[in-house]
Amino acid sequence: MERMPRWADVLLVPLISLILAAAISAIVILAIGENPWNALKIMVTGALGSSYAWGYTLYYATNFIFTGLAVALANHARLFNIGGDGQATVGGLGVALIALYLPWPHWTLALLAAIVASAAFGAAWAAIPAYLQAKRGSHIVITTIMFNYIAYALLTYLLTGPMKPSGTMETATAPFPEGTHIPSFRDLFSHGETILFRGTPANVTFFVAVLACVLVWMLIWKTRLGYEIRAFGFSEGAARYAGIGSTKIIVVTMLLSGALAGLMAINNTLGEAERLILNAVEGAGFIGIAVALMGRSHPLGVFLAAVLFGFLYQGGAELSLSTSIPREMVVVIQALVIMFTGALDNMVRMPVERLFANRRARGTPVAPLAGPTAERAPDRAAPPSTPTTAE
Amino acid sequence: MALDAASPSAAPPAIELRGISKAFGPVQANRNISIRVMPGTIHGIIGENGAGKSTLMSILYGFYHADSGEILIDGRPTRIPDSQAAIRAGIGMVFQHFKLVENFTVLENIVLGAEDSGLLRPSLARARRELRQLAKEYELDVDPDATIEEIGVGMQQRVEILKALYRKADILILDEPTGVLTPAEADHLFRILGNLKAQGKTIVLITHKLREIMAITDNVSVMRRGEMVATVRTADTNPQQLAELMVGRKVLLRVDKAPATPGAPVLEVENLRVVDAKKVERLKGVSFTVRAGEILGIAGVAGNGQSELLEVLGGMMRATGSVRLKGRPLDLSGREDARDRREVGIGHVPEDRQSEGLVLDYTAWENMALGYHHRDAFANGPFIDRPAIMKNTIDKMQRFDVRPPDPMLLAKSFSGGNQQKIVVAREIESGPDLLLVGQPTRGVDIGAIEFIHKQIVALRDQGKAILLVSVELDEILSLSDRIAVMFDGRIMGERIASETNAGELGLLMAGVTGEAA
């Protein structure tokens, strides 16, 4: 029954997990004859030490925020959307279509259109798995994974055929026209002599991602739909009893989840490459699973976890550039973080929980079952002005 | 009783617990419990849900380890680190939920885990011989070659008892053994327990039913909030005193209610049929009427179609036939869901509050809106109106005495009785014309039972129709105005509550109709 305080749940446990992952990474780095302290310094400087470093870290973080939110939202309905990769891939197709085949007088309009198009395409890609789950009981994990492969194949076909400009060897569309170029962080934050974020891909999409965090938070904890999604996720029996239709919840949640994954495509197409490239998603859909796990499916947690993974991506890239630590080692470090924060979460959580339970048991005399120490709702959805119980 | 009165040196207690304490986090499930169970007696342990009875027995059976205290079996200090050790010490346990392999035969289940060697045949042959012996001795007759799924719950329970005896148990612990039995099956069980006692076995009976304690135990221990508050000779006590010891205050065991004044029909059910996913017919043409201002009780052993009846009426299951609410037909084809039922005025306290009536991971205030969250009172357009629901919840928690009255507490943190009060408050206060009530007091402590019963009667007195489904015959008898008995998907008969008794209903519950009886 008893849990630990909220701060331990959201901060202490992930922190311990991270330290464990770092410790094992250090041992592995030692084992191949490198200095782990040095490696850490390179990662921190490379990912956080300059505006250049931040320009990459936040670019990756933007991707992970979207895919993390997609997984997190589906999690609330106890749906495991593992198809973020495919949905983001198809979302990119939506962005490319509007960018290439419609004229755009100003980037703001192009950005709005890209939001609509990427979300719609991502949602469409999630629609069939959603329908099959709701009506036929086909497991969403299986179908979304299969749809990832269909998405890759579809894009390969389009980028080697219909959408490839003639005379090029690259599997990419033609560059997007001038009117669709959305501002990068360099455009936004450089002033006069000081050029910030030089040569980095971070762009205005980051703010779209932040906005998405806020909107998803509102959806989950403030709206009737969010109430129904969470009720369904916690207890299908109770949802049925309350007249909350499972078909509606599964389909709507998956459409929204697919839309969030699709939005990621704005970052790597409109924002960075300014054209659609094959494999632009680079597995961000799967990182989103780790991000959502580590962020405990809360938009703020997703944001923080996405920045952490952005750091690992960028820091890892720097590491393989400036040391003899091979690029594969970076993948190992990322895998360790995912393993400890995601898969082995309970390994840390349960001892910490026991620690708090013991401390509390010693601190307080007998507490009846529903006494003052019983579990209260984490007030994660409460705005500052929440009415208190003491009305 | 002779043993009980004998001097301590004559025979050590079969079980003696000294100062057993066990905490789960901050919850002290057992505190400094000492108890002596004399050999060759039936010892009852009674207490409300959450009083710590099951924890204590789990410690004795090696599922949990006590934080402190010691266990003596036949006077010898014994460590019981796991259930294997318990079996070696001669302790057998019959759980509330049977632990049998459904598609194994009775014989295979009995031998399972106690095989003599790698080869099965000699074990089975030996078991068959012993089984025949045991059946003769204790009236424990079972068909050794039937599979578990073929036999009824009464016989399944006998298999559990046989399993324990086959493992040479001298001490038998039974956890709420009569919950799933008809009165006749329960009587049979008590005869078996009597025979076991006569052969010198020691029996510990955990129950919350005072009637059973009075009927078959020699001594009874009462637990309250993790403590052993009293151990008395059954002959020296009475149900009223035991109830007071359990709750810690005076309680009303009978429901105080005036005679009903039934009005116009509210619910008319005709020829209702349900076929489940496995193509088994669960309801085989059920017809009845509930009038305004009356409580119709549906009695029956669990699993005879009562759950399906409630689910159909609550809009959670398809059916054929006709159901009319205040003259208007309800759609049974599955097009209308639970929400539509609420809109036409049907409130529903479901049989299982944990998996249906409440979202356990939701707070009390979130649960207070469950099923009504779309109503204008609780919603602002697409948003939920948290302040409004909160205010409503605080008000209902006060009036229905939900403890603690904290709307931010998660539903799973409330005791069973308080969880049920939340559900009852929500459904009664939604102002239904018809209230469906399933097992209103299952797993609910006596104090809360009293309160919930009063609320149901009060709703009746406001002229509402109430359909009550319960497997507790006492509850049906004391609360209902009319009683219909269900058996095998049919209504076996209807009786006026004041003109019938448990014996007559028990026969109907077993499928014996008036003419045959």
mmCIF file with all atom_site columns, N, CA and C in Angstrom, chain A residues 182-203:
data_model
loop_
_atom_site.group_PDB
_atom_site.id
_atom_site.type_symbol
_atom_site.label_atom_id
_atom_site.label_alt_id
_atom_site.label_comp_id
_atom_site.label_asym_id
_atom_site.label_entity_id
_atom_site.label_seq_id
_atom_site.pdbx_PDB_ins_code
_atom_site.Cartn_x
_atom_site.Cartn_y
_atom_site.Cartn_z
_atom_site.occupancy
_atom_site.B_iso_or_equiv
_atom_site.pdbx_formal_charge
_atom_site.auth_seq_id
_atom_site.auth_comp_id
_atom_site.auth_asym_id
_atom_site.auth_atom_id
_atom_site.pdbx_PDB_model_num
ATOM 1  N N  . ILE A 1 182 ? 12.041 27.368 -41.623 1.00 0.00 ? 182 ILE A N  1
ATOM 2  C CA . ILE A 1 182 ? 11.690 27.910 -40.307 1.00 0.00 ? 182 ILE A CA 1
ATOM 3  C C  . ILE A 1 182 ? 12.965 28.321 -39.584 1.00 0.00 ? 182 ILE A C  1
ATOM 4  N N  . PRO A 1 183 ? 12.868 29.310 -38.702 1.00 0.00 ? 183 PRO A N  1
ATOM 5  C CA . PRO A 1 183 ? 14.080 29.857 -38.070 1.00 0.00 ? 183 PRO A CA 1
ATOM 6  C C  . PRO A 1 183 ? 14.787 28.831 -37.200 1.00 0.00 ? 183 PRO A C  1
ATOM 7  N N  . SER A 1 184 ? 16.111 28.813 -37.289 1.00 0.00 ? 184 SER A N  1
ATOM 8  C CA . SER A 1 184 ? 16.902 27.983 -36.388 1.00 0.00 ? 184 SER A CA 1
ATOM 9  C C  . SER A 1 184 ? 17.180 28.793 -35.128 1.00 0.00 ? 184 SER A C  1
ATOM 10 N N  . PHE A 1 185 ? 17.755 28.118 -34.108 1.00 0.00 ? 185 PHE A N  1
ATOM 11 C CA . PHE A 1 185 ? 18.129 28.847 -32.895 1.00 0.00 ? 185 PHE A CA 1
ATOM 12 C C  . PHE A 1 185 ? 19.131 29.954 -33.214 1.00 0.00 ? 185 PHE A C  1
ATOM 13 N N  . ARG A 1 186 ? 19.996 29.715 -34.216 1.00 0.00 ? 186 ARG A N  1
ATOM 14 C CA . ARG A 1 186 ? 20.961 30.743 -34.607 1.00 0.00 ? 186 ARG A CA 1
ATOM 15 C C  . ARG A 1 186 ? 20.235 31.996 -35.078 1.00 0.00 ? 186 ARG A C  1
ATOM 16 N N  . ASP A 1 187 ? 19.215 31.798 -35.919 1.00 0.00 ? 187 ASP A N  1
ATOM 17 C CA . ASP A 1 187 ? 18.440 32.942 -36.407 1.00 0.00 ? 187 ASP A CA 1
ATOM 18 C C  . ASP A 1 187 ? 17.749 33.659 -35.258 1.00 0.00 ? 187 ASP A C  1
ATOM 19 N N  . LEU A 1 188 ? 17.294 32.890 -34.284 1.00 0.00 ? 188 LEU A N  1
ATOM 20 C CA . LEU A 1 188 ? 16.475 33.466 -33.220 1.00 0.00 ? 188 LEU A CA 1
ATOM 21 C C  . LEU A 1 188 ? 17.318 34.172 -32.159 1.00 0.00 ? 188 LEU A C  1
ATOM 22 N N  . PHE A 1 189 ? 18.479 33.590 -31.809 1.00 0.00 ? 189 PHE A N  1
ATOM 23 C CA . PHE A 1 189 ? 19.176 34.063 -30.614 1.00 0.00 ? 189 PHE A CA 1
ATOM 24 C C  . PHE A 1 189 ? 20.446 34.851 -30.886 1.00 0.00 ? 189 PHE A C  1
ATOM 25 N N  . SER A 1 190 ? 20.937 34.836 -32.119 1.00 0.00 ? 190 SER A N  1
ATOM 26 C CA . SER A 1 190 ? 22.126 35.631 -32.410 1.00 0.00 ? 190 SER A CA 1
ATOM 27 C C  . SER A 1 190 ? 21.725 37.086 -32.539 1.00 0.00 ? 190 SER A C  1
ATOM 28 N N  . HIS A 1 191 ? 22.584 37.974 -32.008 1.00 0.00 ? 191 HIS A N  1
ATOM 29 C CA . HIS A 1 191 ? 22.297 39.388 -32.173 1.00 0.00 ? 191 HIS A CA 1
ATOM 30 C C  . HIS A 1 191 ? 23.608 40.122 -32.408 1.00 0.00 ? 191 HIS A C  1
ATOM 31 N N  . GLY A 1 192 ? 23.620 41.015 -33.397 1.00 0.00 ? 192 GLY A N  1
ATOM 32 C CA . GLY A 1 192 ? 24.817 41.790 -33.711 1.00 0.00 ? 192 GLY A CA 1
ATOM 33 C C  . GLY A 1 192 ? 26.013 40.890 -33.990 1.00 0.00 ? 192 GLY A C  1
ATOM 34 N N  . GLU A 1 193 ? 27.104 41.119 -33.225 1.00 0.00 ? 193 GLU A N  1
ATOM 35 C CA . GLU A 1 193 ? 28.351 40.403 -33.439 1.00 0.00 ? 193 GLU A CA 1
ATOM 36 C C  . GLU A 1 193 ? 28.285 38.954 -32.963 1.00 0.00 ? 193 GLU A C  1
ATOM 37 N N  . THR A 1 194 ? 27.522 38.768 -31.843 1.00 0.00 ? 194 THR A N  1
ATOM 38 C CA . THR A 1 194 ? 27.548 37.441 -31.242 1.00 0.00 ? 194 THR A CA 1
ATOM 39 C C  . THR A 1 194 ? 26.672 36.476 -32.018 1.00 0.00 ? 194 THR A C  1
ATOM 40 N N  . ILE A 1 195 ? 27.311 35.480 -32.575 1.00 0.00 ? 195 ILE A N  1
ATOM 41 C CA . ILE A 1 195 ? 26.582 34.434 -33.280 1.00 0.00 ? 195 ILE A CA 1
ATOM 42 C C  . ILE A 1 195 ? 26.476 33.241 -32.339 1.00 0.00 ? 195 ILE A C  1
ATOM 43 N N  . LEU A 1 196 ? 25.267 32.888 -31.992 1.00 0.00 ? 196 LEU A N  1
ATOM 44 C CA . LEU A 1 196 ? 25.070 31.738 -31.127 1.00 0.00 ? 196 LEU A CA 1
ATOM 45 C C  . LEU A 1 196 ? 24.538 30.573 -31.956 1.00 0.00 ? 196 LEU A C  1
ATOM 46 N N  . PHE A 1 197 ? 24.742 29.361 -31.431 1.00 0.00 ? 197 PHE A N  1
ATOM 47 C CA . PHE A 1 197 ? 24.197 28.148 -32.059 1.00 0.00 ? 197 PHE A CA 1
ATOM 48 C C  . PHE A 1 197 ? 24.658 28.013 -33.505 1.00 0.00 ? 197 PHE A C  1
ATOM 49 N N  . ARG A 1 198 ? 25.889 28.456 -33.780 1.00 0.00 ? 198 ARG A N  1
ATOM 50 C CA . ARG A 1 198 ? 26.372 28.407 -35.157 1.00 0.00 ? 198 ARG A CA 1
ATOM 51 C C  . ARG A 1 198 ? 26.415 26.957 -35.667 1.00 0.00 ? 198 ARG A C  1
ATOM 52 N N  . GLY A 1 199 ? 25.810 26.764 -36.812 1.00 0.00 ? 199 GLY A N  1
ATOM 53 C CA . GLY A 1 199 ? 25.882 25.449 -37.458 1.00 0.00 ? 199 GLY A CA 1
ATOM 54 C C  . GLY A 1 199 ? 25.144 24.325 -36.755 1.00 0.00 ? 199 GLY A C  1
ATOM 55 N N  . THR A 1 200 ? 24.199 24.662 -35.897 1.00 0.00 ? 200 THR A N  1
ATOM 56 C CA . THR A 1 200 ? 23.488 23.600 -35.184 1.00 0.00 ? 200 THR A CA 1
ATOM 57 C C  . THR A 1 200 ? 22.053 23.495 -35.687 1.00 0.00 ? 200 THR A C  1
ATOM 58 N N  . PRO A 1 201 ? 21.470 22.309 -35.549 1.00 0.00 ? 201 PRO A N  1
ATOM 59 C CA . PRO A 1 201 ? 20.148 22.083 -36.132 1.00 0.00 ? 201 PRO A CA 1
ATOM 60 C C  . PRO A 1 201 ? 18.964 22.510 -35.250 1.00 0.00 ? 201 PRO A C  1
ATOM 61 N N  . ALA A 1 202 ? 19.217 22.901 -33.993 1.00 0.00 ? 202 ALA A N  1
ATOM 62 C CA . ALA A 1 202 ? 18.086 23.260 -33.125 1.00 0.00 ? 202 ALA A CA 1
ATOM 63 C C  . ALA A 1 202 ? 17.283 24.380 -33.758 1.00 0.00 ? 202 ALA A C  1
ATOM 64 N N  . ASN A 1 203 ? 15.976 24.267 -33.701 1.00 0.00 ? 203 ASN A N  1
ATOM 65 C CA . ASN A 1 203 ? 15.145 25.261 -34.378 1.00 0.00 ? 203 ASN A CA 1
ATOM 66 C C  . ASN A 1 203 ? 13.856 25.479 -33.618 1.00 0.00 ? 203 ASN A C  1
#
